[in-house]
PDB file of C-alpha atoms in Angstrom:
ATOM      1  CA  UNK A   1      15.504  -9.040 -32.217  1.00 58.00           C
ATOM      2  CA  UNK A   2      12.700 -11.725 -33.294  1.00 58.00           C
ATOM      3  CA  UNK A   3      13.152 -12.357 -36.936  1.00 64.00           C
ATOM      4  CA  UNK A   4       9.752 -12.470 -38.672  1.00 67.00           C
ATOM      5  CA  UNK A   5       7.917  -9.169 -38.125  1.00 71.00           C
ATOM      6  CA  UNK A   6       6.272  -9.608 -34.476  1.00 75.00           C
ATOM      7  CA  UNK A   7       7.391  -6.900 -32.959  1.00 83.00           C
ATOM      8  CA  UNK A   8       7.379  -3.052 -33.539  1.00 86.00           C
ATOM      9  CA  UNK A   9       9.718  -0.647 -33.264  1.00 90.00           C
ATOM     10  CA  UNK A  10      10.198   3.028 -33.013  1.00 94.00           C
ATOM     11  CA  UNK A  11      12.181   4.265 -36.138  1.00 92.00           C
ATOM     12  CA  UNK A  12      15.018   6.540 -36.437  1.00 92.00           C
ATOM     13  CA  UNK A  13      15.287   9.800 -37.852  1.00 93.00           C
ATOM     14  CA  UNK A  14      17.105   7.868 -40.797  1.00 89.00           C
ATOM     15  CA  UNK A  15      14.143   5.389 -41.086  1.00 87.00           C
ATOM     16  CA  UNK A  16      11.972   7.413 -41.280  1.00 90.00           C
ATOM     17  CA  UNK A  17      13.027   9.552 -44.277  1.00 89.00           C
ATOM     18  CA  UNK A  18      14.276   6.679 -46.185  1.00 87.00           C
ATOM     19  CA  UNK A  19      11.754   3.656 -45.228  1.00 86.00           C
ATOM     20  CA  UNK A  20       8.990   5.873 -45.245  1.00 85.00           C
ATOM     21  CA  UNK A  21       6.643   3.529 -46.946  1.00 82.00           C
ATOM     22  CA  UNK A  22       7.759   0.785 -44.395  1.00 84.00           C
ATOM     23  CA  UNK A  23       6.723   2.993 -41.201  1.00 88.00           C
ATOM     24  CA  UNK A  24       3.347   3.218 -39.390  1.00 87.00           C
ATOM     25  CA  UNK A  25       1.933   6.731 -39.966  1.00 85.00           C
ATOM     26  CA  UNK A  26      -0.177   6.903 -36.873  1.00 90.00           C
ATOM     27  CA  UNK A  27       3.023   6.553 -34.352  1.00 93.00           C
ATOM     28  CA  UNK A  28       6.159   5.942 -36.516  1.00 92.00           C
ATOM     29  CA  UNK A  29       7.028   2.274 -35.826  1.00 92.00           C
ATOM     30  CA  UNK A  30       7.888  -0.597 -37.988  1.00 88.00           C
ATOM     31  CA  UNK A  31       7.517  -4.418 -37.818  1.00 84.00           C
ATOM     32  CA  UNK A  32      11.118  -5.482 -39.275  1.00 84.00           C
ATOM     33  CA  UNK A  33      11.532  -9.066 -41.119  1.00 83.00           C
ATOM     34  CA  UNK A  34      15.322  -9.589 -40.293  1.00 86.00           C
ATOM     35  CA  UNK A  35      16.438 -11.311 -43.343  1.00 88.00           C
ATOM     36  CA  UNK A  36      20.040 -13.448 -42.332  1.00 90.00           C
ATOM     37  CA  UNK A  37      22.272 -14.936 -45.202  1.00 93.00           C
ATOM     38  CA  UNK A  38      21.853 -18.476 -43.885  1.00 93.00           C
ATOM     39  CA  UNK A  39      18.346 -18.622 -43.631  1.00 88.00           C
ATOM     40  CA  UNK A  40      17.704 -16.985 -47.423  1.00 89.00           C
ATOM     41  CA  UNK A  41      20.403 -16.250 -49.508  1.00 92.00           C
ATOM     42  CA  UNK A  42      18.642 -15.276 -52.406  1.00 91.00           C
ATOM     43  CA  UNK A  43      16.868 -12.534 -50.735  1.00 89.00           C
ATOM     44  CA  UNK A  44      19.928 -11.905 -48.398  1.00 92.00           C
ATOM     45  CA  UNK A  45      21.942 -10.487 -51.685  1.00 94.00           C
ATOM     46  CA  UNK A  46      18.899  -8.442 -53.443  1.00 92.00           C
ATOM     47  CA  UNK A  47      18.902  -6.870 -50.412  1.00 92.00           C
ATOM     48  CA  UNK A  48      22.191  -6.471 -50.030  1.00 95.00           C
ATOM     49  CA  UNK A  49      22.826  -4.928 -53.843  1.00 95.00           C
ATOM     50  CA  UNK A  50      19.632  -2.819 -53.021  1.00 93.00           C
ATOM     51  CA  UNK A  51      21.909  -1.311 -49.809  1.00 94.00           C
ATOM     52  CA  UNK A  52      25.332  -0.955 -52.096  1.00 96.00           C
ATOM     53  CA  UNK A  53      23.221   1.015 -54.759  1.00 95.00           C
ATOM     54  CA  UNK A  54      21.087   3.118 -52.666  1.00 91.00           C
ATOM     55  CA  UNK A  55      22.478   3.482 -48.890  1.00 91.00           C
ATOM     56  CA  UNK A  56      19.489   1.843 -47.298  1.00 88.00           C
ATOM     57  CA  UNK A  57      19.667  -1.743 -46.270  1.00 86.00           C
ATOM     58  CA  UNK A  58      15.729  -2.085 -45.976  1.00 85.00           C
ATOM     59  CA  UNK A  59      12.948  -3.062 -48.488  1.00 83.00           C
ATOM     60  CA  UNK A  60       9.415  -2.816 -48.184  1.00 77.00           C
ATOM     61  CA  UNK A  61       8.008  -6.321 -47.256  1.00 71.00           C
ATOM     62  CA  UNK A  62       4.126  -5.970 -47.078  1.00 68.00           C
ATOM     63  CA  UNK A  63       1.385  -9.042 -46.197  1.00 75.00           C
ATOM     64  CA  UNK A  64      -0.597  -6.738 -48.692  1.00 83.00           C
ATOM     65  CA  UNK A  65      -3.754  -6.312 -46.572  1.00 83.00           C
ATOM     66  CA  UNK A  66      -5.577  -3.704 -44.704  1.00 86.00           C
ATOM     67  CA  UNK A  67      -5.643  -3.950 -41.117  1.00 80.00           C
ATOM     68  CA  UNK A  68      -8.356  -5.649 -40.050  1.00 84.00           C
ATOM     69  CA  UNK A  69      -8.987  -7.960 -43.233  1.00 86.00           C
ATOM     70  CA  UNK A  70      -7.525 -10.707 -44.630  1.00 86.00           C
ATOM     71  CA  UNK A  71      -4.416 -10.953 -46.754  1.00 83.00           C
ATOM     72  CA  UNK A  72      -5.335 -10.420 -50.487  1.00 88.00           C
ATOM     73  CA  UNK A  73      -5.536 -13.329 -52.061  1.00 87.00           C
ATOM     74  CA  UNK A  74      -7.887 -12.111 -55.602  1.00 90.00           C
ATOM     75  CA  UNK A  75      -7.367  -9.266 -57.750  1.00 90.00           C
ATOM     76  CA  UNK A  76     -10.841  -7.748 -56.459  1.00 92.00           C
ATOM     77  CA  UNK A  77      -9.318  -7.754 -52.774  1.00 93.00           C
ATOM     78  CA  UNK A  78      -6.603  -5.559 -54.213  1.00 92.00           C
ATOM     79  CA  UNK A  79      -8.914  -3.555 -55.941  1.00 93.00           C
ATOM     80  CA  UNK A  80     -10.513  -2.777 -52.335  1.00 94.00           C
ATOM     81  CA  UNK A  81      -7.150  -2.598 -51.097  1.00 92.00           C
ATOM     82  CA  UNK A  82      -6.091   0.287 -53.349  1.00 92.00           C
ATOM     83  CA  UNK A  83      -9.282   1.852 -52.960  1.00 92.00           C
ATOM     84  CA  UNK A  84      -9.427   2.220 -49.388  1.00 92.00           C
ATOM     85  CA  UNK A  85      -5.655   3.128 -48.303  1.00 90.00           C
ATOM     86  CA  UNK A  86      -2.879   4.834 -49.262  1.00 88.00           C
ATOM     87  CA  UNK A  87      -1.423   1.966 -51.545  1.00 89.00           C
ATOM     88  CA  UNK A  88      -1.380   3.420 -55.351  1.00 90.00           C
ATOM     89  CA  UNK A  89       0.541   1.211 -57.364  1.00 91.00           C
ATOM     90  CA  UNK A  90       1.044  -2.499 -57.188  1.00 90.00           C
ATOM     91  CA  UNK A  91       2.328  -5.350 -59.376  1.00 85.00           C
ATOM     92  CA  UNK A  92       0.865  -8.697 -60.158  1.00 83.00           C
ATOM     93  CA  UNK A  93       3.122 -11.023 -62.290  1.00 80.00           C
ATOM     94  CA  UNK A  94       3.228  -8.810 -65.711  1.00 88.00           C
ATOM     95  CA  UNK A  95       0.827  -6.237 -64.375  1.00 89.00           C
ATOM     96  CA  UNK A  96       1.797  -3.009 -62.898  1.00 92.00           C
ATOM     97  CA  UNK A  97      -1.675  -1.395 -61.544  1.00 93.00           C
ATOM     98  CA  UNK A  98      -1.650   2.021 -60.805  1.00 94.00           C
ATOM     99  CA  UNK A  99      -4.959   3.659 -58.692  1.00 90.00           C
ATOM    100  CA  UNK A 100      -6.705   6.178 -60.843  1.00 82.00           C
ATOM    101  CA  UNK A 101      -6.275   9.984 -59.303  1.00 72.00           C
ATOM    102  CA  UNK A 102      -9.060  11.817 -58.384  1.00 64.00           C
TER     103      UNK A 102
END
């Protein structure tokens, strides 16, 4: 399995209860970023507390962008972002920015 998130995959039944937010909604596949101890460690053991506490050994890595446009790289962009997908909250250093509900 390639490492960095270059090829999909169909999910399983597990996946796709509990990475929901992770999964393609048009035909159920994911792009997995395999994450090995001695390439990162610090991320290798946040993800691996995240699995002890919860079950699921997968977190929600995003390039933040809609398909089709470029990655975000100004707080207007995310604006846009928000506006024009299913993304409704999002953090920026201190800032948590929730979308407003209609």
């Amino acid at each position: 399995m390639p490492y960095y998130m270059i090829t999909a995959y169909d999910t399983t039944e597990k996946g796709k209860k509990e990475l929901k937010a992770a999964i393609h909604r048009k035909d159920y596949t994911m792009r997995p970023n395999v994450v090995k101890k001695e390439h990162n460690d610090e991320y290798h053991k946040i993800i691996w507390e995240y699995e002890k506490l919860t079950g699921t050994g997968g977190i929600l890595n995003t390039s933040l962008n809609i398909h089709g446009y470029p990655l975000i790289g100004f707080i207007k962009e995310l604006f846009f972002t928000m506006d024009n997908s299913y993304l409704d909250i999002a953090q920026c250093g201190n800032y948590i920015i929730t979308k407003k509900t209609k």
